[in-house]
Coordinates of C-alpha atoms and ligand atoms in Angstrom, one line a residue:
M1 CA 35.4 27.6 55.1
T2 CA 39.1 28.2 55.1
L3 CA 41.5 27.1 52.2
Q4 CA 44.0 24.5 53.5
I5 CA 46.7 22.6 51.8
H6 CA 47.7 19.2 53.3
P7 CA 50.8 17.7 51.7
L8 CA 50.3 14.0 49.9
H9 CA 54.1 13.3 49.7
P10 CA 57.1 13.8 51.0
N11 CA 58.6 16.2 48.3
F12 CA 55.2 17.4 46.4
A13 CA 51.6 17.1 45.6
A14 CA 49.0 18.6 48.0
E15 CA 45.5 18.5 48.8
V16 CA 43.4 21.8 48.7
T17 CA 40.3 21.7 51.2
G18 CA 37.9 24.3 52.2
L19 CA 37.4 25.9 48.6
A20 CA 34.5 25.7 46.0
I21 CA 36.0 26.1 42.5
N22 CA 32.9 26.6 40.6
R23 CA 32.7 30.0 41.4
P24 CA 34.5 33.2 41.1
L25 CA 37.3 33.3 43.0
T26 CA 39.1 36.0 45.0
Q27 CA 42.5 37.4 44.3
T28 CA 43.5 36.0 47.6
E29 CA 42.4 32.7 46.4
I30 CA 44.1 32.6 43.3
A31 CA 47.4 33.9 45.0
A32 CA 46.9 31.0 47.5
I33 CA 46.8 28.6 44.9
E34 CA 49.3 29.6 42.7
A35 CA 51.7 30.0 45.8
G36 CA 50.8 26.2 46.6
M37 CA 51.5 25.2 42.9
D38 CA 54.8 27.1 43.3
R39 CA 55.5 24.8 46.4
H40 CA 53.8 21.8 45.7
A41 CA 53.7 21.6 41.9
V42 CA 50.6 19.2 42.2
L43 CA 47.5 20.4 43.7
V44 CA 44.2 17.8 44.3
F45 CA 40.5 19.2 44.3
R46 CA 38.1 16.5 45.6
D47 CA 34.5 16.7 45.5
Q48 CA 34.1 19.4 43.0
P49 CA 31.4 18.7 40.4
L50 CA 32.1 20.6 37.7
T51 CA 30.5 21.7 34.1
D52 CA 33.0 22.2 31.0
D53 CA 32.0 26.3 31.6
Q54 CA 33.0 26.1 35.4
Q55 CA 36.6 24.2 34.5
L56 CA 37.2 26.6 32.3
A57 CA 36.5 29.7 34.0
F58 CA 38.6 28.2 36.8
S59 CA 41.6 27.6 34.4
R60 CA 41.4 31.0 33.4
N61 CA 42.0 32.4 36.7
F62 CA 45.6 31.1 36.1
G63 CA 46.5 32.0 32.5
T64 CA 45.5 31.3 28.7
I65 CA 43.7 28.3 27.6
E66 CA 45.8 26.4 24.8
I67 CA 43.8 24.0 22.1
T68 CA 45.2 20.6 22.3
L69 CA 47.1 19.2 19.5
A70 CA 45.0 16.2 19.5
R71 CA 42.0 18.7 19.1
Q72 CA 43.8 20.6 16.5
M73 CA 44.4 17.1 14.4
A74 CA 41.3 15.7 15.1
K75 CA 39.1 14.7 12.1
P76 CA 35.7 17.2 11.7
G77 CA 33.3 15.7 13.5
D78 CA 35.1 13.5 15.5
T79 CA 35.1 15.6 18.6
R80 CA 33.0 15.2 21.6
L81 CA 33.9 18.6 23.7
R82 CA 34.1 22.1 22.8
E83 CA 37.5 22.9 21.5
E84 CA 39.0 24.5 24.4
M85 CA 38.6 21.3 26.6
G86 CA 41.0 18.1 25.9
D87 CA 39.4 15.5 26.3
I88 CA 41.1 12.6 27.8
S89 CA 38.2 9.9 27.5
N90 CA 38.0 6.9 25.7
L91 CA 34.8 7.9 23.9
D92 CA 34.1 9.1 20.8
A93 CA 31.7 11.8 19.5
N94 CA 28.7 9.6 20.2
N95 CA 29.7 8.8 23.7
Q96 CA 30.2 5.3 22.3
L97 CA 33.7 3.4 23.5
R98 CA 36.0 3.6 20.9
A99 CA 36.9 0.6 19.0
R100 CA 40.4 -0.9 19.8
D101 CA 42.2 0.4 16.5
D102 CA 40.5 3.4 16.7
A103 CA 43.5 6.3 15.7
R104 CA 42.8 8.5 18.2
R105 CA 42.6 5.6 21.0
L106 CA 46.0 4.6 19.6
Y107 CA 47.3 7.9 19.5
A108 CA 46.0 9.2 23.5
L109 CA 47.9 5.6 24.6
G110 CA 51.1 8.0 24.1
N111 CA 49.7 9.3 27.5
R112 CA 51.1 6.1 29.0
L113 CA 54.5 7.3 28.3
W114 CA 56.0 9.9 31.4
H115 CA 55.8 13.3 29.7
A116 CA 55.0 16.8 30.3
D117 CA 51.9 18.1 28.3
A118 CA 52.9 20.3 25.1
S119 CA 56.5 20.3 25.4
F120 CA 56.2 19.8 21.5
R121 CA 55.2 23.4 21.5
A122 CA 57.8 26.1 21.3
E123 CA 55.5 27.9 24.5
G124 CA 55.0 25.1 25.9
A125 CA 52.5 24.5 28.9
T126 CA 52.2 25.6 32.4
Y127 CA 49.5 24.2 34.4
S128 CA 47.2 21.4 33.1
L129 CA 43.9 20.8 35.2
L130 CA 42.0 17.5 34.7
S131 CA 38.7 16.9 35.9
A132 CA 37.2 13.4 36.5
R133 CA 33.3 13.0 35.1
I134 CA 33.6 9.1 35.0
V135 CA 36.4 6.4 36.2
P136 CA 36.7 3.2 36.1
G137 CA 36.2 0.6 38.9
S138 CA 39.9 0.0 39.0
G139 CA 43.2 0.8 36.9
G140 CA 43.4 4.4 35.2
N141 CA 45.6 6.3 37.9
T142 CA 47.5 9.3 36.9
E143 CA 51.1 9.1 38.6
F144 CA 53.1 12.5 38.7
A145 CA 56.8 12.8 39.2
D146 CA 58.8 15.6 40.6
M147 CA 61.6 16.9 38.4
R148 CA 62.7 19.7 40.5
A149 CA 63.7 16.6 43.3
A150 CA 65.1 14.8 40.5
Y151 CA 67.2 17.5 39.6
D152 CA 68.2 18.0 43.0
A153 CA 69.4 14.2 43.4
L154 CA 71.8 14.4 40.6
D155 CA 75.0 14.1 41.3
A156 CA 77.3 17.3 40.9
K157 CA 79.2 16.1 37.6
T158 CA 75.9 15.2 36.1
K159 CA 74.1 18.7 37.1
A160 CA 77.3 20.4 35.5
E161 CA 77.1 18.2 32.1
I162 CA 73.5 19.0 31.7
E163 CA 73.1 22.7 32.7
D164 CA 73.2 24.0 29.1
L165 CA 71.9 21.4 27.2
V166 CA 69.3 21.8 24.8
T167 CA 66.8 18.8 23.6
E168 CA 64.5 18.5 20.6
H169 CA 60.9 17.5 21.3
S170 CA 58.1 16.5 18.9
I171 CA 54.9 14.4 19.0
A172 CA 56.3 12.0 16.4
F173 CA 58.8 11.0 18.6
S174 CA 56.8 10.1 21.5
R175 CA 54.0 8.3 19.2
G176 CA 56.9 6.5 17.2
E177 CA 58.1 4.8 20.3
L178 CA 54.6 3.3 20.8
G179 CA 54.7 2.5 16.8
F180 CA 52.1 5.0 15.8
A181 CA 52.6 6.9 12.9
E182 CA 49.5 7.8 11.4
F183 CA 49.9 11.4 11.1
N184 CA 48.2 13.4 8.2
Q185 CA 50.7 15.2 5.7
E186 CA 48.3 18.2 6.5
H187 CA 49.7 18.3 9.9
S188 CA 53.4 17.8 9.2
A189 CA 54.8 21.2 10.1
K190 CA 53.5 20.4 13.8
L191 CA 55.8 17.2 13.9
N192 CA 59.0 19.5 13.7
P193 CA 61.2 19.3 16.4
I194 CA 61.3 22.4 19.5
R195 CA 64.0 23.0 21.5
H196 CA 63.8 23.4 25.2
P197 CA 66.3 23.5 28.0
L198 CA 66.7 19.9 29.4
V199 CA 67.1 22.1 33.3
L200 CA 64.6 24.8 33.3
T201 CA 64.5 27.6 36.5
H202 CA 61.2 28.2 37.6
P203 CA 60.2 31.8 37.0
V204 CA 58.7 32.2 40.7
T205 CA 60.7 30.1 43.3
G206 CA 64.0 30.1 41.3
R207 CA 64.1 26.1 41.9
K208 CA 65.9 24.0 39.1
S209 CA 64.1 21.1 37.5
L210 CA 64.6 18.6 35.0
F211 CA 62.5 19.0 31.9
L212 CA 61.8 15.9 30.6
S213 CA 59.3 14.4 28.4
A214 CA 58.5 11.3 26.1
H215 CA 58.2 13.9 23.2
I216 CA 62.2 14.3 23.6
G217 CA 64.2 12.6 20.5
G218 CA 67.5 14.3 20.5
I219 CA 69.8 17.0 22.2
V220 CA 71.2 19.3 20.0
G221 CA 74.7 18.6 18.7
W222 CA 74.7 15.0 20.0
P223 CA 74.6 11.9 18.0
V224 CA 70.8 10.8 17.9
P225 CA 71.8 7.1 19.9
E226 CA 74.0 9.0 22.4
A227 CA 71.2 11.4 23.3
R228 CA 68.1 8.9 23.5
A229 CA 70.2 6.5 25.6
F230 CA 71.0 9.2 27.8
I231 CA 67.3 10.8 28.1
R232 CA 66.2 7.3 28.7
D233 CA 69.0 7.1 31.9
L234 CA 67.8 10.7 33.1
T235 CA 64.1 9.5 32.9
E236 CA 64.9 6.4 34.7
H237 CA 66.6 8.6 37.5
A238 CA 63.5 10.8 37.7
T239 CA 61.0 8.5 37.7
Q240 CA 61.9 6.3 40.7
R241 CA 59.4 5.7 43.2
Q242 CA 60.4 8.1 45.8
F243 CA 59.8 10.8 43.3
V244 CA 56.7 9.5 42.2
H245 CA 53.3 10.2 43.5
A246 CA 50.3 8.2 42.5
H247 CA 46.6 9.8 42.1
Q248 CA 43.3 7.4 42.6
W249 CA 40.8 9.5 40.6
R250 CA 37.3 9.9 42.2
V251 CA 34.5 11.5 40.3
N252 CA 34.3 15.3 40.7
D253 CA 38.3 15.0 41.4
L254 CA 40.4 18.1 40.0
V255 CA 43.8 17.8 39.8
M256 CA 46.4 20.7 38.4
W257 CA 50.0 20.4 37.7
D258 CA 53.0 22.3 36.6
N259 CA 54.3 20.8 33.5
R260 CA 57.6 22.6 34.1
T261 CA 58.4 20.9 37.3
T262 CA 56.4 17.9 36.8
M263 CA 55.9 14.6 34.7
H264 CA 53.0 12.4 34.5
R265 CA 51.6 9.4 33.0
A266 CA 48.4 7.5 32.6
R267 CA 48.4 4.0 34.2
R268 CA 46.5 1.0 32.5
Y269 CA 42.6 0.4 32.9
N270 CA 39.7 -1.7 31.0
D271 CA 39.1 0.9 28.2
A272 CA 37.7 -1.7 26.1
A273 CA 34.5 -2.3 28.9
E274 CA 34.8 0.7 31.1
I275 CA 34.3 4.6 30.7
R276 CA 36.8 6.8 31.8
D277 CA 35.9 10.4 31.3
L278 CA 38.3 12.8 32.2
R279 CA 38.4 16.5 30.7
R280 CA 41.5 18.8 30.7
A281 CA 42.2 22.4 30.3
S282 CA 45.8 23.6 29.7
L283 CA 47.4 26.8 29.8
R284 CA 49.9 28.2 27.4
G285 CA 53.6 28.5 28.6
A286 CA 55.8 31.2 28.4
G287 CA 58.2 30.0 25.9
P288 CA 60.1 29.6 23.4
Y289 CA 63.0 29.1 26.5
V290 CA 66.1 29.0 23.6
P291 CA 66.2 30.0 20.3
Q292 CA 64.8 27.6 17.7
A293 CA 66.5 25.6 14.6
L294 CA 66.5 27.5 11.6
A295 CA 64.5 25.7 9.1
A296 CA 67.2 25.0 6.8
E297 CA 69.6 23.8 9.8
Ligands
OGA301 C1 47.0 14.2 30.4 C2 47.2 13.1 30.5 C3 46.8 11.1 32.0 C4 45.6 10.1 32.4 O1 45.4 14.7 30.5 O2 47.3 15.4 29.8 O3 48.4 13.0 30.2 O4 45.8 9.3 33.5 N1 46.5 12.0 31.4 O5 44.8 10.4 31.5
MN302 MN1 49.4 14.9 29.7

């Protein structure tokens, strides 16, 4: 088997064939995947049945696993998977469909907004790796948008205007957009805004990208309504169809993406009747990229 990378879209996203990822990889294979990520930002591996252990072992080739905020905030006993696995499913701890008004279901609906994972954390995230174990009969695609192509397509004036802007990200903002506010008092420190540059330069390729996310609620030094209106404009620009690739899930797909250079969102499906069991590992980023606000500010 030879590892091959086949582009899926003119700008980004590619499928990797000729590699089984449920076993230890060689340094050459790891380097080829990293180079593929630098170039394509989203890589799809099909027909890769994985246990949770195998998914975590594959993920650790590329960095350190982080524990998701959803998991940190979950009520004891309301979890189905081990701590390192992000549960991107509509199932509860007993493998039953979550009720319509289940708080974790409502929290998870935030994934329908265009976002980058963990952008509400100072360290951010590099890659996320999502594996499909059960997929619904229809709907439930994941869409990806290429933030490098979106940056490149901005006019020179806008590029100059945004070059040094710093945004503020909080999970409270993205959830608030959907009217979800059931955060427990004990987690309030996790809701504090985190600062990130609006333009990121990729550490390996040097390419610039728009670092957008539904978690952005402000731009440092800007009045809030002006900041939010501008972020909406940029997001609308960055998610035009020419920058988007839709992944239609099959069982045993693994998709990995770079949260520094892409955004993604979940699409609807009939989650009251059909099971969708996806499991995610995400890797800690190298942030903070800019100084954070002082507590008293
Ligand atoms: C995620 C996510 C989207 C989806 O796993 O981080 O946003 O389609 N998933 O489930
Ligand atoms: Mn996500």
